[in-house]
Coordinates of N, CA, C and O and ligand atoms in Angstrom, one line a residue:
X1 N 167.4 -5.3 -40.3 CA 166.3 -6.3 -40.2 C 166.7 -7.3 -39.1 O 165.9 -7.5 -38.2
X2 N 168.3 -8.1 -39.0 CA 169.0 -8.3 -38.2 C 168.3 -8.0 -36.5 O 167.8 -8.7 -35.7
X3 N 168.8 -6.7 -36.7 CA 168.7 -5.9 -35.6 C 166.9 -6.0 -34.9 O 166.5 -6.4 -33.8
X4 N 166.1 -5.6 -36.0 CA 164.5 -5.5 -35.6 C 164.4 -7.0 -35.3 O 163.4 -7.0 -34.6
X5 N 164.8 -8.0 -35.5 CA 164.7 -9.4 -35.7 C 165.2 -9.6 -33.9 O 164.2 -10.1 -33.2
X6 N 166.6 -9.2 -33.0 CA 166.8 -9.1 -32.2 C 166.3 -8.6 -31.3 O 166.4 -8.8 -30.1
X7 N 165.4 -7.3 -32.1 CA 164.4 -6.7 -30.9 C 163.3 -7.0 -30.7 O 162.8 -6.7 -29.6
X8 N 162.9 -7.5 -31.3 CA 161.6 -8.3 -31.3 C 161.6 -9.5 -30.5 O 160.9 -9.8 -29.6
X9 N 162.8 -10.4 -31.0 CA 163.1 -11.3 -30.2 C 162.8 -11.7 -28.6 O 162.1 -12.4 -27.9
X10 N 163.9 -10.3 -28.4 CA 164.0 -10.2 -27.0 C 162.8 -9.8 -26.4 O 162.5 -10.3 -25.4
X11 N 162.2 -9.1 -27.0 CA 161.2 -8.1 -26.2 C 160.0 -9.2 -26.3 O 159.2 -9.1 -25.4
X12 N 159.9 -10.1 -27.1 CA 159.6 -11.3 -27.2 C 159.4 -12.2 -25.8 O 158.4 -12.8 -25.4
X13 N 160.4 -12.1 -25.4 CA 161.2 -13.2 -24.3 C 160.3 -12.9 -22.9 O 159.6 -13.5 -22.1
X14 N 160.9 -11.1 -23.2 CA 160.8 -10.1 -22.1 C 159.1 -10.2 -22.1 O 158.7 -9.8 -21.0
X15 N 158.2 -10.4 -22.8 CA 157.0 -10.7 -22.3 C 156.4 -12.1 -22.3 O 155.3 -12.2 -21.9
X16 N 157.3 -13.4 -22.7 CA 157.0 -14.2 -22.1 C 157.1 -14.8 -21.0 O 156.3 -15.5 -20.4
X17 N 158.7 -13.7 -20.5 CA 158.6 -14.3 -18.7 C 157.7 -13.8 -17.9 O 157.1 -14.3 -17.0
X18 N 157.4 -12.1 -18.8 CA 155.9 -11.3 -17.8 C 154.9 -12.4 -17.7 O 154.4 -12.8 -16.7
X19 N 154.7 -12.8 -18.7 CA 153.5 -13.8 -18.7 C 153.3 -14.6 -17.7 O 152.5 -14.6 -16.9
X20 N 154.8 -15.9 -18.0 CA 155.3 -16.8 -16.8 C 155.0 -16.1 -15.5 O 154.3 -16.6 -14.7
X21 N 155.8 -14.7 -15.3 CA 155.9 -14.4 -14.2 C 154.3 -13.9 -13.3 O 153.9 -14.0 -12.1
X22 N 153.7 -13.4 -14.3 CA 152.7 -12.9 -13.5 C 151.5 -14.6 -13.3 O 150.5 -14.6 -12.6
X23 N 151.9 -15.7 -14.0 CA 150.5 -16.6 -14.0 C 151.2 -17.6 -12.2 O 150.6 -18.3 -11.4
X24 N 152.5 -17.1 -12.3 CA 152.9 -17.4 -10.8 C 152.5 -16.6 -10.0 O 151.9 -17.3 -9.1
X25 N 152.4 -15.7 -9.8 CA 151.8 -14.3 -9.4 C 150.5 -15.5 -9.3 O 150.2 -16.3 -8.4
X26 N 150.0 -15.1 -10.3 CA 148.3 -15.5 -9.7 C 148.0 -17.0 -9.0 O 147.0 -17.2 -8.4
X27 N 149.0 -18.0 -9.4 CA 149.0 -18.7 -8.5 C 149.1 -18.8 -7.3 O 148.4 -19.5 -6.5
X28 N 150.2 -17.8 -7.2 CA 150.1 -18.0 -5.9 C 148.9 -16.9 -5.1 O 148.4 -17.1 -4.0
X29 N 148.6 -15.9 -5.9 CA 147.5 -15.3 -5.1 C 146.4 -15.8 -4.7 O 145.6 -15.4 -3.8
X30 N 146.3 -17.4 -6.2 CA 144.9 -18.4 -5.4 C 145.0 -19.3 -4.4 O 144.2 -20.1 -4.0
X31 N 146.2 -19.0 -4.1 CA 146.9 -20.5 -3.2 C 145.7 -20.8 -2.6 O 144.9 -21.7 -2.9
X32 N 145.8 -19.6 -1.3 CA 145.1 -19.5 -0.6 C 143.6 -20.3 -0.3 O 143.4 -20.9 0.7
X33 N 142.7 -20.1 -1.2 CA 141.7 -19.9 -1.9 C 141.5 -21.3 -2.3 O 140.5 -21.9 -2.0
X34 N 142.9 -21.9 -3.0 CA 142.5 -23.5 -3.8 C 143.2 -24.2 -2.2 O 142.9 -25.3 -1.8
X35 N 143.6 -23.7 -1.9 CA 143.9 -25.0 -0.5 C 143.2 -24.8 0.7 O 143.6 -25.2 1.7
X36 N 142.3 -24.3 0.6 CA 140.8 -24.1 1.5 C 140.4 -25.4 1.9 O 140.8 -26.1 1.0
X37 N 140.0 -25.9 2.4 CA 139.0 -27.0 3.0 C 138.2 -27.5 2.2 O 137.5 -26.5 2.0
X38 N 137.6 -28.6 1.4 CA 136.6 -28.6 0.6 C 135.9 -30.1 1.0 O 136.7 -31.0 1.0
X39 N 134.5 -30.5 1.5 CA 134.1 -31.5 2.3 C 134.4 -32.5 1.5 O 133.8 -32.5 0.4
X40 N 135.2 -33.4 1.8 CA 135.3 -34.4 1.3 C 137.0 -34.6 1.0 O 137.6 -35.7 0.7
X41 N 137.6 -33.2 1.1 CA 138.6 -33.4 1.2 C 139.7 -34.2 2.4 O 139.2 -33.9 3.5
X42 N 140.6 -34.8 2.4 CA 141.5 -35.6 3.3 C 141.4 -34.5 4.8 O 141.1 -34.9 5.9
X43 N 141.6 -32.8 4.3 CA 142.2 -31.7 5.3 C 140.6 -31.4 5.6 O 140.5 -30.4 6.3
X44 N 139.8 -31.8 5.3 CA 138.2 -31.5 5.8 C 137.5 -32.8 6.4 O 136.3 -33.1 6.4
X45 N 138.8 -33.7 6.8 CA 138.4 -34.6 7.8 C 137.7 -34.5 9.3 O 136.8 -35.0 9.9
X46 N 138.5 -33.7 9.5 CA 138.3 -33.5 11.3 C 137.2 -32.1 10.9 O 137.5 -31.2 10.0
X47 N 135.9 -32.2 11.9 CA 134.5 -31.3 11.6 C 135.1 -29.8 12.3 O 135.9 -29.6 13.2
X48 N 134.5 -28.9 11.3 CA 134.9 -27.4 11.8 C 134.5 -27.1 13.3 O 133.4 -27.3 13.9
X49 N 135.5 -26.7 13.8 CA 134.6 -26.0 15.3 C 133.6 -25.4 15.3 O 132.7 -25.5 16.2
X50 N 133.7 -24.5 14.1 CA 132.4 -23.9 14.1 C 131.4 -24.5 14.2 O 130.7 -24.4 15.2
X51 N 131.2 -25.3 13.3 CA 129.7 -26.3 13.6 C 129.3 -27.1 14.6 O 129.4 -28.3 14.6
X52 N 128.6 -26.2 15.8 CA 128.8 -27.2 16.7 C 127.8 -28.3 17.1 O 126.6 -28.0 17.1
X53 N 128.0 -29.5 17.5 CA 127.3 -30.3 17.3 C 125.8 -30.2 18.4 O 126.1 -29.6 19.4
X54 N 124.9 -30.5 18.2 CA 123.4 -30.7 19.4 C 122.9 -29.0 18.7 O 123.1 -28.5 17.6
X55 N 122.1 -28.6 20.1 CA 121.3 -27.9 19.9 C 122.1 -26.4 20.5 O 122.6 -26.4 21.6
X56 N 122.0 -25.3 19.8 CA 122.5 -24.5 20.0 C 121.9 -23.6 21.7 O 120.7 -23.4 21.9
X57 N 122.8 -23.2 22.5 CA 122.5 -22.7 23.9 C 121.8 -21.6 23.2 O 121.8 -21.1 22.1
X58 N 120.9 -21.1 24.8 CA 120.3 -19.8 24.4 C 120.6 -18.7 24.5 O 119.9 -17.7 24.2
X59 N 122.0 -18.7 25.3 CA 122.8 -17.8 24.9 C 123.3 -17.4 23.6 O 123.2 -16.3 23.1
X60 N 123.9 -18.3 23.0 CA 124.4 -18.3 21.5 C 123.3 -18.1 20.6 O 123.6 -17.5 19.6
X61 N 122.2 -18.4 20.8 CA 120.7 -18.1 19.7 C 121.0 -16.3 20.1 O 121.3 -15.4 19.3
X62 N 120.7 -16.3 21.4 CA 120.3 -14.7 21.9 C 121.7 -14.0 21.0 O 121.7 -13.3 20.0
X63 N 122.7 -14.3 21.8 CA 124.3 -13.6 20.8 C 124.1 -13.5 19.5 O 124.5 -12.5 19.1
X64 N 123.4 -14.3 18.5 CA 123.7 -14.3 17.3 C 122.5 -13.7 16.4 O 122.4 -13.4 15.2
X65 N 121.9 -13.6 17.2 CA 120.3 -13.3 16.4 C 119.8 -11.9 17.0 O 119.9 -10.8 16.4
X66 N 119.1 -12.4 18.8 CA 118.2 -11.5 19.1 C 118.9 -10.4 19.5 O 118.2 -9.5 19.2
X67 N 120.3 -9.9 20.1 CA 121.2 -9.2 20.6 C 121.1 -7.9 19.1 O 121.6 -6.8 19.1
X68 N 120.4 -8.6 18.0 CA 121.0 -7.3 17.0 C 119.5 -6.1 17.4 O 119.5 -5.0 16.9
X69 N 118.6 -6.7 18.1 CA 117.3 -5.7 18.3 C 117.3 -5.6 19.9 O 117.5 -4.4 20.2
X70 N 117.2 -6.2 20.6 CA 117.2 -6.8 22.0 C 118.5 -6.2 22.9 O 118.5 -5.9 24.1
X71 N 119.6 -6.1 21.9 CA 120.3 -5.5 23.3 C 120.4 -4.2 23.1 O 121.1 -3.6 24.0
X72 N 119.8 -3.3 22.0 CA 120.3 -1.7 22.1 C 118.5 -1.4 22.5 O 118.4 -0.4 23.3
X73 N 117.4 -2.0 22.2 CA 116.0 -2.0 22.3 C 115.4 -1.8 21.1 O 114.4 -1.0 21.2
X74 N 115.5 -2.0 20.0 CA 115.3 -1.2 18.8 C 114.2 -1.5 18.4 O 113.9 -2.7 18.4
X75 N 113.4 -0.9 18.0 CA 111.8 -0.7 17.5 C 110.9 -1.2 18.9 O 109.9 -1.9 18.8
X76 N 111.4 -0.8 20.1 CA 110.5 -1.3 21.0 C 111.1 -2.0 21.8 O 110.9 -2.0 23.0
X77 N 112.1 -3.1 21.1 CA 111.9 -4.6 21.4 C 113.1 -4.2 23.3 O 114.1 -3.5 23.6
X78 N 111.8 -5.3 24.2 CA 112.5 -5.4 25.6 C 114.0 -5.7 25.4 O 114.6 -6.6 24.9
X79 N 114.5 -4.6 26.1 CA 115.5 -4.6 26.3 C 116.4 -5.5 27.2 O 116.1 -5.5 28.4
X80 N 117.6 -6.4 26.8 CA 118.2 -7.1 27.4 C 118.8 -6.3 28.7 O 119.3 -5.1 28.6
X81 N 118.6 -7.2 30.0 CA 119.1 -6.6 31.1 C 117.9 -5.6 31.5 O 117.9 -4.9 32.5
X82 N 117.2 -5.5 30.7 CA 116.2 -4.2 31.5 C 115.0 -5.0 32.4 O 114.3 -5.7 31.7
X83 N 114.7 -4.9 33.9 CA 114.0 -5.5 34.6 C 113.0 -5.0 34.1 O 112.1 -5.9 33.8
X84 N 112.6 -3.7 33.7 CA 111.4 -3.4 33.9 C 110.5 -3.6 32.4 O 109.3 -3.8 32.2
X85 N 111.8 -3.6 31.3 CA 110.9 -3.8 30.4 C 110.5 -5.7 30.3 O 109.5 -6.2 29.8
X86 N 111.1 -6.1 30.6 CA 110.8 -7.6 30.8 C 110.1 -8.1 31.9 O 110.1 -9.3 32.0
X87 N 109.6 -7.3 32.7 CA 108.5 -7.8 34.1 C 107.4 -7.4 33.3 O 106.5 -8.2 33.5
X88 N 106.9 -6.3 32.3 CA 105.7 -6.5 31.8 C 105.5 -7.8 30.7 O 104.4 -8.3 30.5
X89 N 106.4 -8.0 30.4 CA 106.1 -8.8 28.9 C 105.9 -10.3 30.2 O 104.9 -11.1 30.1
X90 N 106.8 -10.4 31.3 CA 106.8 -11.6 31.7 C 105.3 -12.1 32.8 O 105.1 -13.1 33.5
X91 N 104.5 -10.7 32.5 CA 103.2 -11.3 33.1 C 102.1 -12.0 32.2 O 101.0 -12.6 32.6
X92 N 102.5 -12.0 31.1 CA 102.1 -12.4 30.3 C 102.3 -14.2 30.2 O 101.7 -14.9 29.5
X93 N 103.3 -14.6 31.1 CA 103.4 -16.1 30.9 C 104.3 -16.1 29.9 O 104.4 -15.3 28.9
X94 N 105.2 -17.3 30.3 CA 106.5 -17.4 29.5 C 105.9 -18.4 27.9 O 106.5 -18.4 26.8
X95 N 104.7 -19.0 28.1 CA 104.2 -19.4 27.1 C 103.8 -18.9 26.3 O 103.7 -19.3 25.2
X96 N 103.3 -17.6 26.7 CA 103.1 -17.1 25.5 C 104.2 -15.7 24.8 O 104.1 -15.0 23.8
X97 N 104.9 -15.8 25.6 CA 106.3 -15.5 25.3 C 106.6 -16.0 24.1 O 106.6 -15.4 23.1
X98 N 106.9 -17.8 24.3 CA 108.0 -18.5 23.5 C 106.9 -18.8 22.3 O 107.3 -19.5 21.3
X99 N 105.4 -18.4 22.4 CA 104.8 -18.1 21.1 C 105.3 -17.1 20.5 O 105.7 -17.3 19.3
X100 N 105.4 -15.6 21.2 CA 105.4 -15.0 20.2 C 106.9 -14.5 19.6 O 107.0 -13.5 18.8
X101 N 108.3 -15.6 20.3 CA 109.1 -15.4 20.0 C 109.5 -16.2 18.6 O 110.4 -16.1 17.9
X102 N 108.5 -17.0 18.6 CA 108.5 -18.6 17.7 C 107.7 -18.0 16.3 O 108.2 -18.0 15.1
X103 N 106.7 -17.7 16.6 CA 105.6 -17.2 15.4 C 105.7 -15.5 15.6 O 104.9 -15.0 14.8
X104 N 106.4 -14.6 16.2 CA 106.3 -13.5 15.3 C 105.5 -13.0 16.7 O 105.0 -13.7 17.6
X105 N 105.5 -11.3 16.6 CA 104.8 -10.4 17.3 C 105.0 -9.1 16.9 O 106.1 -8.6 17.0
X106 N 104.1 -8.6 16.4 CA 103.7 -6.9 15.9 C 105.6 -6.7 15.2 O 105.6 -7.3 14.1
X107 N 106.5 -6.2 15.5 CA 107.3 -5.9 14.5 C 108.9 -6.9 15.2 O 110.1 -6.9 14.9
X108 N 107.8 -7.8 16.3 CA 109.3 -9.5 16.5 C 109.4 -10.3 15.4 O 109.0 -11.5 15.6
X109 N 109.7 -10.2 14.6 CA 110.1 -11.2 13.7 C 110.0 -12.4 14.1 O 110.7 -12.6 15.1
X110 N 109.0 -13.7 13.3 CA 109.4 -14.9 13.7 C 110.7 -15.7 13.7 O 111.5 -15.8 12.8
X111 N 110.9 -16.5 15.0 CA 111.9 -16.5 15.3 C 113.4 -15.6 15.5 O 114.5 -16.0 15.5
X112 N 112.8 -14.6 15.5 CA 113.8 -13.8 16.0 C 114.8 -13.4 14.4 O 115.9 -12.7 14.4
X113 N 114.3 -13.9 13.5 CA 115.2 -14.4 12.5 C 115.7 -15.0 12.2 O 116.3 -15.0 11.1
X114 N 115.9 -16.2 13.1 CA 117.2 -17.5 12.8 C 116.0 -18.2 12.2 O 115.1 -18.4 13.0
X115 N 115.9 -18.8 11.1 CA 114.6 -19.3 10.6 C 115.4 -21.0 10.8 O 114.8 -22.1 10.8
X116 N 116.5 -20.9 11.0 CA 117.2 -22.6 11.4 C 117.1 -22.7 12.3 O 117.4 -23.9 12.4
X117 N 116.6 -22.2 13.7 CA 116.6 -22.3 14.5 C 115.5 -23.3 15.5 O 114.3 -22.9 15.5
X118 N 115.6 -24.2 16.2 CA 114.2 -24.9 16.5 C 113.5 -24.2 17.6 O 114.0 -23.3 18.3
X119 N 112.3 -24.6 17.6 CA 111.5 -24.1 18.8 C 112.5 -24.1 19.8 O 113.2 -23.1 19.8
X120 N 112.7 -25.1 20.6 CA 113.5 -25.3 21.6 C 114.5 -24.2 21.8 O 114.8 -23.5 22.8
X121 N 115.2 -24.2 20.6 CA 116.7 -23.2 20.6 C 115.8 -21.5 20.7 O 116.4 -20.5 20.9
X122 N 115.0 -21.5 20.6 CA 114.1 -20.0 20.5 C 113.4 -20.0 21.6 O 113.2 -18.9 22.0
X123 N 113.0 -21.0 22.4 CA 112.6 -21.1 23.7 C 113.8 -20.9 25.1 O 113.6 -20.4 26.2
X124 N 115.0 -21.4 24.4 CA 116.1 -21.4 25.4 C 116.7 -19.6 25.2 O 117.4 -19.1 26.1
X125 N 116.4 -19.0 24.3 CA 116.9 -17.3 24.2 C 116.4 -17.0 24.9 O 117.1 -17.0 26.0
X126 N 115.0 -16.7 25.1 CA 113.6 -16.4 25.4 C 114.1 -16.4 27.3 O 113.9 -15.6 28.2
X127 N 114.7 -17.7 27.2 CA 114.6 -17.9 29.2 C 116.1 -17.4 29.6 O 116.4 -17.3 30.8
X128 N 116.9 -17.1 28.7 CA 118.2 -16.5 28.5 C 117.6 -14.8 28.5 O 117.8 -13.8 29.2
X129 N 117.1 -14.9 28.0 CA 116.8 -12.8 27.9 C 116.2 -12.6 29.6 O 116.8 -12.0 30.5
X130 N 114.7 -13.4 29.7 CA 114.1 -13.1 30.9 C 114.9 -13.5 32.0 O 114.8 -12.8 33.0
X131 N 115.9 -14.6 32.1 CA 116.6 -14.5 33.4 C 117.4 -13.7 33.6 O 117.5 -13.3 34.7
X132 N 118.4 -13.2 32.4 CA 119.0 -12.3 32.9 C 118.8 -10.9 32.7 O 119.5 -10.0 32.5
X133 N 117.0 -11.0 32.8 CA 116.7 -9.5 32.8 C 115.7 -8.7 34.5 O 115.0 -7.7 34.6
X134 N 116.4 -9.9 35.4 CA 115.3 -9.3 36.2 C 115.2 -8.7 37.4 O 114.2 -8.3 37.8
Ligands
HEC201 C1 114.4 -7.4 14.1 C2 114.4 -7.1 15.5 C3 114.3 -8.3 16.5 C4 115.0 -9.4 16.5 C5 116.2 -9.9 15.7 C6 114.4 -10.2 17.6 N1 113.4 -9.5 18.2 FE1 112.3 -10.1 19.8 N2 111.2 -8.4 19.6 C7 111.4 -7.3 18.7 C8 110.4 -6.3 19.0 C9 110.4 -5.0 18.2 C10 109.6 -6.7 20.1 C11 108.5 -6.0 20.7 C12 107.2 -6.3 19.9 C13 106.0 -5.7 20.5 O1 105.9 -5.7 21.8 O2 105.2 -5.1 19.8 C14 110.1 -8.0 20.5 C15 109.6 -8.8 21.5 C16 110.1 -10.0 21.9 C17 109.5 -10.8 23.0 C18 108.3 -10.4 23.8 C19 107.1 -10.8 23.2 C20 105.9 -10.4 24.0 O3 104.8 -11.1 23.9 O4 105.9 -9.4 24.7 C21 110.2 -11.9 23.0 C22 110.0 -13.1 24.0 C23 111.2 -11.9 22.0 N3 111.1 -10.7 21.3 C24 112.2 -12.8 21.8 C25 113.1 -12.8 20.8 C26 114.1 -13.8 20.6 C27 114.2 -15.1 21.4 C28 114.9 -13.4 19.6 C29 116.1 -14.1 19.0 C30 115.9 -15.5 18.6 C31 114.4 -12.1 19.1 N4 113.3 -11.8 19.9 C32 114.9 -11.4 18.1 C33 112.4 -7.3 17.8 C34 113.3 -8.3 17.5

């Protein structure tokens, strides 16, 4: 009994440190995770680069949005860098371009999809695609 009393014991022990050892373990696997940036914290003082402040260029609209249809041509859509498909659309007047890049056209998504995006920042893609398409 002694004896079962000592194995129990130990084997006791031997899964208490598992315990200990593994809730360190997961500590530290959240480290990461819990020392993240959180707004308002001391280390979420200084603003992310990412966020950048004003109005986003129309390069960066075009990069982040219209480039996912626009630079391979997909479903149609004028292809970046292609003169020719962009001298037809551009007889049309750039106004009514930056309408139908703003409200949508047959299968253009309004706004290109960036629905955060302002007119303006969708107007600046728009003269970003056609200038450097011609
Ligand atoms: C989901 C795919 C897709 C995305 C994303 C997209 N477009 Fe388009 N776009 C199209 C297609 C397709 C057309 C061609 C529509 C047609 O002529 O029927 C088009 C056409 C256009 C035209 C020409 C409209 C005209 O009157 O001829 C402009 C300008 C335009 N897109 C601007 C943009 C801008 C700016 C963005 C990014 C903010 C963007 N697009 C993102 C698919 C897309």
């Amino acid at each position: 009994m002694k004896k079962l009393f000592g194995v129990l014991f130990v084997s006791g022990l031997v899964a208490l440190s598992a315990v200990a050892h593994s809730d360190d373990e997961i500590k530290a696997r959240i480290a990461p995770v819990g020392s993240s940036c959180m707004s308002g914290d001391e280390c979420a003082a200084a603003p992310a680069p990412a966020v950048a402040a004003g109005p986003k260029s129309g390069k960066d609209v075009y990069g982040s949005f219209c480039t996912t249809c626009h630079g391979a041509g997909v479903m149609g859509a004028p292809k970046f860098g292609d003169a020719a498909d962009w001298s037809a659309r551009a007889g049309k007047g750039l106004d009514t371009l930056y309408t139908h890049a703003i409200n949508g056209f047959n299968a253009m998504p309004a706004k290109g999809m960036c629905a955060a995006c302002s007119d303006d920042e969708i107007k600046g893609a728009v003269d970003y695609m056609v200038e450097n398409s011609k």
